[in-house]
Structure formats: C-alpha cells, structure tokens
Coordinates of C-alpha atoms in Angstrom, one line a residue:
Chain A
M88 CA -56.8 118.8 -208.2
A89 CA -54.9 117.2 -205.5
I90 CA -51.8 118.5 -206.8
T91 CA -51.2 121.6 -205.1
L92 CA -48.7 124.1 -207.3
S93 CA -47.9 127.6 -206.3
G94 CA -48.7 128.7 -209.3
D95 CA -47.4 132.4 -209.0
H96 CA -47.3 133.7 -212.6
A97 CA -47.4 137.4 -211.8
I98 CA -43.6 137.7 -212.1
P99 CA -42.6 137.0 -215.6
S100 CA -39.7 134.4 -215.2
P101 CA -36.4 134.6 -217.2
P102 CA -35.7 132.3 -220.0
L103 CA -34.9 129.1 -219.0
S104 CA -31.3 128.7 -220.0
A105 CA -30.5 131.7 -217.7
R106 CA -32.0 130.2 -214.9
L107 CA -30.4 126.8 -215.1
T108 CA -27.4 126.3 -212.6
T109 CA -24.8 123.6 -212.9
P110 CA -26.6 121.8 -210.2
Q111 CA -30.2 122.4 -211.6
I112 CA -28.5 120.7 -214.8
W113 CA -27.5 117.8 -212.6
G114 CA -30.9 117.8 -210.9
V115 CA -32.7 117.4 -214.3
L116 CA -30.0 114.5 -215.1
L117 CA -30.5 112.8 -211.9
L118 CA -34.4 112.9 -212.1
A119 CA -34.3 111.5 -215.8
P120 CA -33.8 107.8 -214.8
Y121 CA -36.8 108.0 -212.9
L122 CA -38.9 109.8 -215.7
L123 CA -37.8 107.5 -218.0
V124 CA -39.3 104.3 -216.0
F125 CA -42.4 106.4 -215.2
L126 CA -43.3 107.2 -219.1
A127 CA -42.4 103.9 -220.3
F128 CA -44.0 101.7 -217.4
V129 CA -46.8 103.8 -216.1
V130 CA -47.7 106.4 -218.6
Y131 CA -47.7 104.5 -221.7
P132 CA -49.4 101.5 -220.4
V133 CA -52.0 103.1 -218.7
S134 CA -52.9 105.3 -221.9
Y135 CA -52.2 102.2 -223.9
G136 CA -55.0 100.5 -221.8
L137 CA -57.4 103.4 -221.6
W138 CA -57.0 103.5 -225.5
L139 CA -58.0 99.6 -225.5
A140 CA -61.0 100.1 -223.5
R141 CA -62.3 102.9 -225.5
H142 CA -65.1 101.0 -227.2
P143 CA -68.5 101.0 -225.5
A144 CA -69.1 97.6 -226.9
S145 CA -66.8 96.0 -224.2
Y146 CA -69.0 97.7 -221.4
V147 CA -71.9 96.3 -222.8
A148 CA -70.3 92.7 -222.7
L149 CA -69.1 93.2 -219.5
W150 CA -72.7 94.3 -218.2
H151 CA -74.0 91.0 -219.7
D152 CA -71.4 89.0 -218.1
P153 CA -73.1 87.6 -214.9
I154 CA -69.4 87.1 -213.5
F155 CA -68.7 90.7 -213.9
A156 CA -71.8 91.7 -211.8
R157 CA -70.6 89.1 -209.3
A158 CA -67.2 90.3 -209.1
A159 CA -68.2 93.9 -208.5
V160 CA -70.5 92.8 -205.7
N161 CA -67.9 90.4 -204.3
T162 CA -65.5 93.6 -204.3
L163 CA -67.9 95.6 -202.6
I164 CA -68.5 93.0 -199.9
F165 CA -64.4 92.8 -199.7
L166 CA -64.2 96.6 -199.4
L167 CA -67.2 97.4 -196.8
V168 CA -67.2 94.5 -194.9
G169 CA -63.7 93.2 -194.9
I170 CA -61.7 96.2 -194.4
N171 CA -63.8 97.5 -191.8
I172 CA -63.6 94.2 -189.6
K173 CA -60.0 94.5 -190.3
M174 CA -59.1 98.1 -189.2
A175 CA -61.5 97.6 -186.3
I176 CA -59.5 94.5 -184.8
A177 CA -56.2 96.4 -185.9
L178 CA -57.7 99.4 -183.8
F179 CA -58.7 97.1 -180.6
L180 CA -55.5 95.1 -181.3
S181 CA -53.1 98.0 -181.2
G182 CA -54.5 98.9 -177.7
F183 CA -53.6 95.5 -176.8
F184 CA -49.9 95.7 -178.0
A185 CA -49.5 99.3 -176.3
Q186 CA -49.7 97.4 -173.0
Q187 CA -46.3 97.2 -171.5
R188 CA -45.3 93.5 -170.7
T189 CA -42.5 91.4 -171.7
W190 CA -44.8 88.5 -172.9
I191 CA -46.7 91.1 -175.1
K192 CA -43.5 92.4 -176.7
W193 CA -42.5 88.8 -177.9
L194 CA -46.0 88.3 -179.3
S195 CA -45.5 91.4 -181.1
V196 CA -42.4 90.2 -182.9
L197 CA -44.4 86.8 -184.0
F198 CA -47.4 88.8 -184.7
I199 CA -45.7 90.6 -187.5
L200 CA -44.8 87.5 -189.5
P201 CA -47.8 87.0 -191.7
W202 CA -46.8 90.2 -193.3
A203 CA -43.3 89.5 -193.3
V204 CA -43.4 86.0 -195.1
P205 CA -44.6 86.1 -198.7
S206 CA -48.4 85.4 -199.5
I207 CA -48.3 82.4 -201.5
P208 CA -46.8 79.6 -199.3
T209 CA -48.9 81.0 -196.4
I210 CA -52.1 81.2 -198.5
L211 CA -51.7 77.6 -199.9
S212 CA -51.2 76.3 -196.7
V213 CA -54.5 77.8 -195.5
R214 CA -56.1 76.3 -198.8
F215 CA -54.8 73.0 -197.6
M216 CA -56.0 73.4 -194.7
L217 CA -59.4 74.1 -195.7
N218 CA -59.3 70.9 -197.9
P219 CA -62.5 68.9 -197.4
E220 CA -60.8 65.5 -197.4
W221 CA -57.2 66.1 -196.4
G222 CA -57.4 69.3 -194.7
V223 CA -56.9 69.4 -190.9
I224 CA -59.9 71.5 -189.8
N225 CA -62.2 68.7 -191.2
Q226 CA -59.8 66.2 -189.8
L227 CA -60.6 67.8 -186.4
I228 CA -64.1 68.2 -187.0
F229 CA -64.5 64.7 -187.9
K230 CA -62.5 63.5 -184.8
F231 CA -64.7 65.4 -182.5
T232 CA -68.0 64.9 -184.0
A233 CA -67.6 62.1 -186.4
E234 CA -69.2 64.0 -188.8
D235 CA -67.8 65.3 -192.1
G236 CA -67.1 69.0 -192.1
P237 CA -68.3 71.4 -194.6
N238 CA -66.5 71.8 -198.0
W239 CA -65.1 75.3 -197.1
L240 CA -64.3 76.3 -200.6
N241 CA -67.1 74.8 -202.6
D242 CA -69.7 77.5 -201.3
P243 CA -69.1 80.6 -203.0
T244 CA -70.1 82.6 -199.9
V245 CA -68.2 80.8 -197.7
A246 CA -65.4 80.6 -200.0
L247 CA -65.5 84.5 -200.3
G248 CA -65.7 84.8 -196.5
M249 CA -62.4 82.7 -196.3
A250 CA -60.6 84.9 -198.9
I251 CA -61.5 87.7 -196.7
G252 CA -60.2 85.9 -193.6
V253 CA -56.8 85.4 -195.5
H254 CA -56.7 89.0 -196.6
I255 CA -57.3 89.9 -192.9
W256 CA -54.5 87.3 -191.6
K257 CA -52.0 88.9 -194.1
S258 CA -52.3 92.7 -193.8
L259 CA -53.7 92.9 -190.0
P260 CA -50.2 93.3 -188.5
F261 CA -49.3 96.0 -190.7
W262 CA -52.3 98.2 -189.8
T263 CA -51.7 97.3 -186.3
L264 CA -48.4 98.5 -186.3
I265 CA -49.6 101.7 -187.8
L266 CA -52.2 102.2 -185.4
L267 CA -49.8 101.4 -182.6
T268 CA -47.5 104.0 -183.7
G269 CA -50.7 106.7 -183.4
R270 CA -51.6 105.4 -180.1
L271 CA -48.1 105.6 -178.8
A272 CA -47.9 109.2 -179.7
I273 CA -51.0 110.2 -177.4
S274 CA -49.8 111.9 -174.4
H275 CA -49.9 109.7 -171.3
D276 CA -50.9 112.5 -169.1
L277 CA -54.2 112.4 -170.7
Y278 CA -55.0 109.2 -169.4
E279 CA -53.5 109.7 -166.1
A280 CA -55.7 112.7 -165.6
A281 CA -58.7 110.7 -166.8
E282 CA -58.0 107.8 -164.3
V283 CA -57.6 110.6 -161.6
D284 CA -61.4 111.6 -162.5
G285 CA -62.3 107.7 -162.1
A286 CA -63.1 107.4 -166.1
S287 CA -63.9 103.8 -167.1
W288 CA -62.1 102.1 -170.0
S289 CA -64.8 102.9 -172.5
Q290 CA -64.9 106.6 -171.3
K291 CA -60.9 107.0 -171.9
F292 CA -61.5 105.1 -175.3
R293 CA -64.3 107.5 -176.4
Y294 CA -63.1 111.0 -175.0
I295 CA -59.0 110.4 -175.5
T296 CA -58.1 107.5 -177.7
W297 CA -60.6 108.0 -180.7
P298 CA -60.6 111.7 -180.9
S299 CA -56.7 111.4 -181.2
M300 CA -56.8 108.8 -183.6
Q301 CA -59.8 109.3 -185.7
T302 CA -57.9 111.1 -188.5
L303 CA -55.2 108.3 -188.6
Y304 CA -57.6 105.9 -188.6
I305 CA -59.8 106.8 -191.6
T306 CA -56.8 107.6 -193.5
C307 CA -55.6 104.0 -192.9
T308 CA -58.9 102.6 -193.9
L309 CA -58.9 104.4 -197.4
L310 CA -55.3 103.5 -198.0
S311 CA -56.2 99.8 -197.3
M312 CA -59.3 100.2 -199.5
I313 CA -57.0 101.1 -202.5
W314 CA -54.3 98.6 -201.7
T315 CA -57.4 95.9 -201.3
L316 CA -58.7 96.6 -204.8
G317 CA -55.3 95.5 -206.2
D318 CA -55.1 92.6 -204.0
F319 CA -54.8 89.4 -206.3
N320 CA -53.4 87.0 -204.0
S321 CA -56.2 86.5 -201.4
V322 CA -58.4 85.5 -204.0
Y323 CA -56.7 83.8 -206.5
L324 CA -54.4 81.5 -204.5
L325 CA -57.4 80.6 -202.2
T326 CA -60.1 79.9 -204.5
G327 CA -58.9 80.7 -207.9
G328 CA -62.2 82.8 -208.5
G329 CA -64.2 79.7 -208.2
P330 CA -66.7 78.0 -207.6
A331 CA -67.9 78.6 -211.0
D332 CA -66.0 81.8 -211.1
L333 CA -68.3 83.2 -208.4
T334 CA -65.6 84.5 -205.8
H335 CA -63.9 86.7 -208.5
V336 CA -63.2 90.5 -207.5
L337 CA -62.3 93.1 -209.9
A338 CA -58.5 92.5 -209.3
T339 CA -58.5 88.6 -210.3
L340 CA -61.4 89.2 -213.1
G341 CA -59.0 91.5 -215.1
I342 CA -56.5 89.0 -214.8
R343 CA -58.9 86.3 -215.8
Y344 CA -60.1 88.3 -219.0
L345 CA -56.2 89.0 -219.7
R346 CA -55.4 85.1 -219.5
L347 CA -58.6 84.8 -222.0
D348 CA -56.9 87.1 -224.4
Q349 CA -59.9 89.4 -224.0
L350 CA -57.7 92.3 -223.3
S351 CA -60.4 95.5 -223.9
L352 CA -62.6 93.4 -221.6
A353 CA -59.9 93.2 -218.9
M354 CA -59.1 96.9 -219.1
A355 CA -63.2 98.0 -219.2
S356 CA -63.6 95.9 -216.0
I357 CA -60.4 98.0 -214.3
V358 CA -62.0 101.5 -215.6
C359 CA -65.3 100.2 -214.0
A360 CA -63.5 100.4 -210.8
L361 CA -62.1 104.0 -211.3
P362 CA -65.1 105.5 -209.8
F363 CA -64.1 103.8 -206.5
V364 CA -60.6 104.5 -206.8
L365 CA -60.4 108.2 -208.1
P366 CA -62.2 109.3 -204.8
L367 CA -59.9 107.3 -202.4
V368 CA -56.9 108.3 -204.4
Y369 CA -57.9 112.3 -204.4
F370 CA -58.3 112.0 -200.8
M371 CA -55.2 110.4 -200.1
M372 CA -52.9 112.6 -202.5
K373 CA -54.6 115.5 -200.7
R374 CA -53.3 114.2 -197.2
L375 CA -50.1 113.3 -198.5
S376 CA -49.1 116.2 -200.5
R377 CA -49.7 118.5 -197.6
Chain B
M227 CA -42.3 89.8 -152.2
K228 CA -45.5 91.5 -153.0
L229 CA -48.2 89.4 -154.1
P230 CA -50.3 90.7 -157.3
S231 CA -53.5 91.9 -156.1
L232 CA -56.8 90.5 -157.4
K233 CA -57.4 93.4 -159.8
E234 CA -53.8 92.8 -161.5
I235 CA -54.7 89.1 -162.1
G236 CA -57.6 89.8 -163.7
N237 CA -56.0 92.1 -166.0
E238 CA -53.6 89.8 -166.7
A239 CA -56.2 86.8 -167.4
K240 CA -57.9 89.6 -169.6
L241 CA -54.6 90.2 -171.8
L242 CA -54.3 86.6 -172.0
L243 CA -57.5 85.8 -173.3
I244 CA -56.9 88.4 -176.1
G245 CA -53.2 87.2 -176.5
I246 CA -53.6 83.4 -176.8
P247 CA -56.4 83.7 -179.6
V248 CA -54.0 85.8 -181.3
L249 CA -50.8 83.6 -181.4
I250 CA -52.8 80.8 -182.5
W251 CA -54.3 83.1 -185.3
T252 CA -51.0 84.3 -186.3
M253 CA -49.2 81.0 -186.1
V254 CA -51.5 78.4 -187.4
P255 CA -50.8 78.8 -191.1
I256 CA -47.1 79.1 -190.7
Y257 CA -46.9 76.1 -188.1
H258 CA -49.1 73.9 -190.7
M259 CA -46.7 74.6 -193.6
F260 CA -43.5 73.9 -191.1
L261 CA -45.4 70.7 -189.9
F262 CA -45.8 69.6 -193.4
A263 CA -42.4 70.3 -194.3
I264 CA -41.1 68.0 -191.5
S265 CA -43.3 65.2 -191.9
P266 CA -43.0 62.4 -194.2
K267 CA -45.8 61.7 -196.5
E268 CA -48.2 59.3 -194.6
D269 CA -47.7 61.6 -191.3
A270 CA -48.7 64.6 -193.2
F271 CA -52.4 63.8 -193.0
S272 CA -52.4 62.3 -189.9
G273 CA -53.9 65.6 -188.3
K274 CA -51.2 65.4 -185.4
L275 CA -49.9 68.5 -183.9
W276 CA -46.3 66.9 -184.2
P277 CA -45.5 64.4 -186.3
A278 CA -44.7 60.9 -185.2
H279 CA -41.3 60.6 -187.1
P280 CA -40.1 64.1 -187.9
T281 CA -37.7 64.1 -190.9
L282 CA -35.7 66.4 -193.0
N283 CA -36.1 64.4 -196.1
N284 CA -38.4 66.5 -197.9
F285 CA -35.8 69.2 -197.8
K286 CA -33.5 66.7 -199.2
I287 CA -35.6 65.7 -202.2
V288 CA -36.3 69.6 -202.7
F289 CA -32.5 70.5 -202.5
Y290 CA -31.6 67.6 -204.9
Q291 CA -34.5 68.0 -207.2
E292 CA -35.7 64.8 -206.9
H293 CA -38.9 65.3 -207.9
Y294 CA -40.3 66.3 -211.5
F295 CA -41.9 69.1 -210.1
L296 CA -38.7 70.2 -208.7
R297 CA -36.5 69.5 -211.5
D298 CA -35.7 73.3 -211.8
F299 CA -35.6 74.2 -208.2
W300 CA -32.3 75.9 -208.0
I301 CA -32.4 77.6 -211.2
Q302 CA -35.9 79.1 -209.8
F303 CA -34.2 79.9 -206.6
F304 CA -31.4 81.6 -208.5
N305 CA -33.8 83.6 -210.7
S306 CA -35.6 84.9 -207.5
V307 CA -32.4 85.7 -206.1
V308 CA -31.2 87.9 -209.2
I309 CA -34.3 89.4 -209.7
A310 CA -34.8 90.4 -206.3
L311 CA -31.3 91.8 -206.0
S312 CA -31.4 93.5 -209.4
A313 CA -34.6 95.4 -208.3
G314 CA -33.3 96.3 -205.3
A315 CA -30.2 97.8 -206.4
L316 CA -31.8 99.7 -209.5
T317 CA -34.8 101.1 -207.2
L318 CA -32.1 102.2 -204.7
V319 CA -30.2 104.3 -207.4
I320 CA -33.0 105.6 -209.5
A321 CA -35.0 106.8 -205.9
T322 CA -32.0 108.1 -204.3
A323 CA -31.0 110.1 -207.3
A324 CA -34.3 111.5 -207.8
A325 CA -34.8 112.1 -203.9
F326 CA -31.4 114.0 -204.0
S327 CA -32.6 116.0 -206.9
I328 CA -36.0 117.0 -205.6
S329 CA -35.0 117.4 -202.4
R330 CA -31.4 118.9 -202.2
L331 CA -31.0 120.4 -205.7
R332 CA -34.4 121.5 -205.9
V333 CA -35.0 120.9 -209.5
P334 CA -37.6 122.8 -211.3
G335 CA -40.6 120.5 -211.5
G336 CA -39.4 118.3 -208.9
R337 CA -42.6 118.4 -206.7
W338 CA -44.6 117.9 -209.8
V339 CA -42.7 114.5 -210.3
M340 CA -43.1 113.5 -206.6
N341 CA -47.0 114.0 -207.1
L342 CA -47.1 111.9 -210.2
A343 CA -44.8 109.3 -208.3
L344 CA -47.3 109.3 -205.4
L345 CA -50.3 109.0 -207.7
T346 CA -48.6 105.8 -209.1
Y347 CA -48.1 104.3 -205.6
F348 CA -52.0 104.6 -205.1
I349 CA -52.6 102.7 -208.7
P350 CA -54.0 99.1 -207.4
A351 CA -51.2 96.7 -208.4
A352 CA -53.5 94.3 -209.8
F353 CA -55.0 97.2 -212.0
L354 CA -51.7 98.5 -213.5
A355 CA -50.7 94.6 -214.2
V356 CA -53.2 94.6 -217.1
P357 CA -51.9 97.1 -219.2
M358 CA -48.1 96.4 -218.1
Y359 CA -48.6 92.8 -219.3
R360 CA -49.3 94.1 -222.7
T361 CA -46.5 96.7 -222.7
M362 CA -43.9 94.5 -221.7
G363 CA -45.3 92.4 -224.8
N364 CA -44.8 95.4 -227.1
Y365 CA -41.5 96.0 -225.7
G366 CA -40.6 92.3 -226.6
L367 CA -39.4 91.8 -223.0
L368 CA -42.0 88.8 -222.0
N369 CA -40.4 86.0 -220.6
N370 CA -37.4 88.1 -219.8
H371 CA -35.9 88.8 -216.6
W372 CA -35.9 92.4 -217.0
S373 CA -39.6 92.7 -217.4
L374 CA -40.0 91.5 -213.9
I375 CA -37.1 93.8 -212.7
L376 CA -38.5 96.7 -214.5
A377 CA -41.9 96.4 -213.3
M378 CA -40.8 95.8 -209.8
V379 CA -38.5 99.0 -209.8
T380 CA -41.8 100.8 -211.3
I381 CA -44.0 99.7 -208.4
A382 CA -41.2 100.4 -205.8
S383 CA -39.7 103.8 -207.0
P384 CA -42.7 105.9 -206.0
Y385 CA -42.7 104.8 -202.1
A386 CA -39.0 105.0 -202.0
I387 CA -38.7 108.6 -203.6
W388 CA -41.1 109.6 -201.0
V389 CA -39.4 108.1 -198.0
L390 CA -36.2 109.4 -199.1
K391 CA -37.5 112.8 -199.7
Q392 CA -38.9 113.0 -196.6
A393 CA -35.7 111.6 -195.1
S394 CA -33.5 114.2 -196.9
D395 CA -35.8 117.2 -196.1
K396 CA -34.9 116.7 -192.6
L397 CA -30.7 117.1 -193.4
P398 CA -30.0 120.7 -192.5
V399 CA -29.3 123.1 -195.7
E400 CA -26.0 124.3 -193.8
L401 CA -24.3 120.8 -194.7
D402 CA -24.8 121.4 -198.5
E403 CA -23.6 125.1 -197.9
A404 CA -20.8 124.1 -196.2
A405 CA -19.7 121.5 -198.7
T406 CA -20.2 123.9 -201.6
M407 CA -18.0 126.7 -199.9
D408 CA -15.2 124.1 -199.6
G409 CA -15.3 123.3 -203.3
A410 CA -17.3 120.3 -203.5
T411 CA -19.0 119.6 -207.0
T412 CA -22.4 118.6 -206.9
L413 CA -21.5 115.0 -207.5
Q414 CA -19.0 115.0 -204.6
L415 CA -21.9 116.4 -202.5
F416 CA -23.9 113.6 -203.5
R417 CA -21.4 111.0 -203.1
L418 CA -19.7 112.2 -200.1
V419 CA -22.4 114.2 -197.8
Y420 CA -25.6 112.9 -198.9
V421 CA -25.3 109.3 -199.5
P422 CA -23.5 108.8 -196.2
L423 CA -26.1 110.5 -194.2
M424 CA -28.9 108.8 -195.7
M425 CA -27.7 105.5 -195.0
P426 CA -30.3 104.3 -192.8
S427 CA -33.2 105.2 -195.0
L428 CA -31.3 103.6 -198.0
V429 CA -30.8 100.4 -196.0
A430 CA -34.6 100.5 -195.3
I431 CA -35.3 101.1 -198.8
G432 CA -33.1 98.4 -200.5
T433 CA -34.7 96.1 -198.2
Y434 CA -38.3 97.1 -199.0
A435 CA -37.6 96.7 -202.7
I436 CA -35.6 93.6 -202.5
L437 CA -38.6 92.0 -200.4
L438 CA -41.0 93.4 -202.5
A439 CA -39.7 91.8 -205.4
W440 CA -38.7 88.6 -203.8
N441 CA -42.5 88.2 -202.5
E442 CA -44.0 89.2 -206.0
Y443 CA -46.6 86.7 -207.3
L444 CA -48.6 88.3 -209.9
Y445 CA -46.2 90.2 -211.8
A446 CA -43.9 87.1 -212.0
F447 CA -46.9 85.0 -213.0
L448 CA -47.9 87.0 -215.9
L449 CA -44.8 88.0 -217.4
L450 CA -42.4 84.7 -216.9
S451 CA -43.6 81.5 -218.1
K452 CA -40.7 79.0 -219.2
D453 CA -39.8 76.8 -216.3
T454 CA -36.3 77.8 -216.4
E455 CA -37.0 81.4 -216.2
I456 CA -39.8 81.5 -213.6
T457 CA -39.4 82.4 -209.9
L458 CA -39.8 80.3 -207.1
P459 CA -43.5 81.8 -206.4
V460 CA -44.7 81.1 -209.8
A461 CA -43.2 77.5 -209.5
L462 CA -45.3 76.8 -206.3
G463 CA -48.4 78.3 -208.1
N464 CA -47.7 75.7 -210.8
F465 CA -48.0 73.3 -208.4
L466 CA -51.6 74.0 -207.9
A467 CA -52.5 73.2 -211.6
A468 CA -51.8 69.5 -211.0
D469 CA -54.1 67.0 -209.6
D470 CA -51.5 64.9 -207.8
S471 CA -49.6 67.7 -206.1
P472 CA -47.2 66.6 -203.4
W473 CA -48.3 68.8 -200.8
E474 CA -45.5 67.9 -198.4
L475 CA -43.1 69.3 -200.9
L476 CA -44.8 72.2 -201.8
M477 CA -45.1 73.1 -198.2
T478 CA -41.3 72.6 -197.8
T479 CA -40.4 74.6 -200.9
G480 CA -42.7 77.0 -199.7
F481 CA -41.0 77.2 -196.4
I482 CA -37.8 77.6 -197.9
Y483 CA -39.1 80.4 -199.9
A484 CA -40.6 82.0 -197.0
L485 CA -37.2 81.9 -195.0
P486 CA -35.2 84.7 -196.5
P487 CA -37.7 87.4 -196.6
A488 CA -38.3 86.6 -192.7
A489 CA -34.8 86.7 -191.9
I490 CA -34.1 90.0 -193.6
Y491 CA -37.0 91.3 -191.9
Y492 CA -36.1 90.4 -188.6
A493 CA -32.3 91.3 -189.5
F494 CA -33.3 94.9 -190.6
K495 CA -36.2 95.5 -188.1
R496 CA -34.8 98.5 -186.8
Y497 CA -34.8 100.1 -190.0
M498 CA -37.9 98.8 -191.5
V499 CA -40.3 99.5 -188.9
G500 CA -39.1 103.2 -188.2
G501 CA -38.9 103.7 -192.3
L502 CA -41.8 102.1 -193.0
T503 CA -44.4 103.4 -190.5
A504 CA -43.3 106.6 -190.8
G505 CA -43.3 106.6 -194.4
A506 CA -46.9 104.5 -194.9
V507 CA -49.0 107.2 -193.4
K508 CA -48.2 110.7 -192.5
S509 CA -50.9 111.3 -189.7

C-alpha cells in the first residue's frame, strides 16, 4: 500500500474516550464536513459504479464493440505519444524561459494564457480554424496554393493528431512552469564550473540539467498521464469523437455510453482503464505522501 | 556604448527563433477568437489578420440577448458566477477546517483522511463523472445548481486540503502553544491565529476553486440541462449542436466567458503561481 501508517500496536492504547481532549473533539468536528463530502460524492458513487460494472456480460459487450477497441488504442497513443512530446517540449521550453531577458519575461506572461483561460472557447476557436470551408487555415492554403486544403477533422488519424495538439496547447504552459521551477532550483555554480571546463551546451544538459531534473520530469510525466486519462474536453470539443466514432478516448467513450443510457458499459469501460491508472496512482501516492 | 559581440547576436537570434514560434503557437487560437468577436459577420470569414471594419456590435448583440441562441445569456452568466463563488467559498471552508484539524490539532486518523483525499485527486475527472452523474440522480440533485457546486467542491477539496496542510505544517507550533497559554480556545486559535496567518494560501486556494468551477465543462454539461439552469460553457457547447451556428456570436460569448478567469489569474498571479507550483509536484 502506498499509504504509510506508523502502525505501532506494541503499546496498548487507553480507551478512546480517555484519549480525546477538547481540541481533538474539535478536530473531529472540523474534519467531518470533508468526510461527509468524501463519503457522499466519492465513496458512494465509486462503489455504486463498481457494483454496476460487476456483470461479465458488460465486458464481453465492450470487447465486441469496435468503438471500444479503437478508443483504447487512441488512449494509448494519446498517453504514450502525446504526453511524451508535450513533456519533451516543456523540458526544452523551460530552458528557454530560464534565460534572463526582459522580452522572455513578457513572453512568459502571455505563454500562460492557454492554461489560464477556459478550454471551451479556445478549443472551439481551433475547431473553427480547422473548418474545411470557412476555417482560416484552409483559406490561407487556398490563397497561396490555389488548392483546397485537407478536411482536417474528417480523417480519424489527422483528427486525433489535432486533438493531441489541442491537449498540448492547453497544458504545455503548466508543465513548462513546473519544470522551470525545477530548473531554477539547480545551483548556478555547477554551470559556471562546467563553463570554465569548456563544457558544450549538450554536455551541460547531459551532466547537470538532466540528472537534477530526472525525478521531477518522470513524476510530471506520470501525473500528466493520470490527468490526461480524464481529459474529456480536448477530444469531445474538437471532434466530438468523430468521424464515425473513431477518435474517442476512454474518457469520452465512458460519457458517450452514459449519454446513450448504457451505464454498465460506461462503468465497464472505465474499469478497463484501471490497470493503467492504478500503477500510476500507486507511484504518485508513494511520492507525495512521503 | 559597447557593441554586442557576434556571439551575443547569434545567441539572441537563436532565442528569437524559439520565441517567435512560441508566441504564435500560444496566441493564434486566442487571437482568432478575439478577431471573430470584433468582426462583422461578413468580415469574419475573409481570412484577414485585422477586420476592415472592426465593430463592437457582436458584444451589443450578446449583452442585449438579441439572438435566439443568446436569449438566456445573463441568466447563464449569473449561474456561472453563483456556482463558481459558492464552490469557492464552500471549498475554502471545508478544506481550511480539515487542514487545521489534520495539521494543527493532529486529530487521530487525520493522516488517513489526507491520503484518501490525495487518492481522490488522482481519479481522472471524466472517470468520476460517470458514477457521480448517477449518484446525483439518486440524490435528486440533477438540474439543480447544488449538484454542480458539490461536484466542484468534491474535486477541488483534496488538492486544497493538501496545499493548505503543507502550508500550515510550516507555521511554528509555538504560536499555538502561546495562544493556548493565553487562554485561547480551539476556535479562537483557529479564527484569530490560524486563519490570518494562512491568508496568502487561502487566497490561492479560493482562487483555484473559483476558477475550477467557472471553467468546468464536463460536469456542468452532464449535471445541468435546462436553458435557464446551465452555465455559460454549456450554453457555448450547445451552439455546436446547430447547423447554422452564428460563429461570430459564439466567439464573442466565448471571449466574454474567458475574460474573468484571465483577469483573476493575472490579479492573483503572485499567490497562484507560488501556491500551485509548490503544491502540484513535490520534487
């Protein structure tokens, strides 16, 4: 278990009533509101959901639903390709934003915007830019080549790529900021010493930056994977799961079944993601509850 | 004046080579939205970088609700405000009490609750949405603002408790001891010592919860459906269902909807960035 408890049962403890002091009673009372929220909106829904997903028939049905197989593959592509590209760019840009320049400071203020503004208007804006007839991208293509541009959201592979792009656009600033914090914590003396020794840019990265940031980078990647599994907006608002339900990920698929009133399928599709989620959660709990 | 050396010019050029694409990448969807908002309908589709006749007419149409898609704009705007503020306030109360209890009063089992809360923080949002939708139905809360407020409190609290606990662990124990010696009761300790000292973290967490609730789409879309009950993002999503969506009005409404969080973010940037980056990942 990730939850570390100092389970020291060697000394028998006095009865509860004797141990509870006034501050402790207050402690219980002050903790109670959160416990109530937790019981009512986490424990009950999750257990009820798992109970709904108990029939093996749901999993058989899922297995035979081609949309599910496609959604599972899409989710894997999203996680393995999308997240790694995003984190690599974030690592690179954290180095860029660490440079001391006034204009870079100003740029960093703007750079946060995608993360600070809500997803829906900006994703819809991208969706409209990609519109084959009216969108600005195809208009520019037509202007310069006198040919019609591609129908971006009509080909499932391209559409999924665009959804990954939207996801990167939205969450890149946050991870860049986190990695920047990590990078600024590295002692400057190390770089100065390396410079005296004539180290190249890549050597400095390989021997100083990467070793100091490796753990943070891996933690961020895993945390980002957990959150991306729950990212409904990037896919739903851009493609709506289409064309022909081929760009669904598990997050949108669960909601799709829910909207079709197939609750046990919705829960089963989420339960299928647990083998991915649990190891990630285990690792995160271990790191954060230290 | 010292002229820059060739190497310095080269470095600057390399940085610009990164900086310019970063600026374009960041701003294009946002600028595109803004451009639509200030363009008359016939200009919007011209593919120009600046409209020939910029206008605020779209804003007027939205504010006066002059389009059938927008007939409930102000109610929906108000719904968003009420839900965000309620979720923010409720999260603050619940999380502050819990953090005080766990960190300062060291209530038995507090660490357990903390770990359970943290576990919730790692449940992907869309995954919890499915059973929570059904649960809200069982509680009879569907289509009621409370369903969304409580869902947002559930999602915001774990992180809030965690950040507040990290911050309150840093307050010296001597403060509590001194106050207790002076005869302060537990509640006085909470009110007069703890809350004032935690102010910066409370501002950060309150802002976080308000923005989370204001920006939420998925839960709002699932839990609320009546035109006069929904929040702005759901109303924006409903534009999509129609074939003849007035895109310039959609973008204008989106721009209006995106302004408050951006403004709040920049106003509280000092608190937010410190609080969030310190809290999000402990390296």
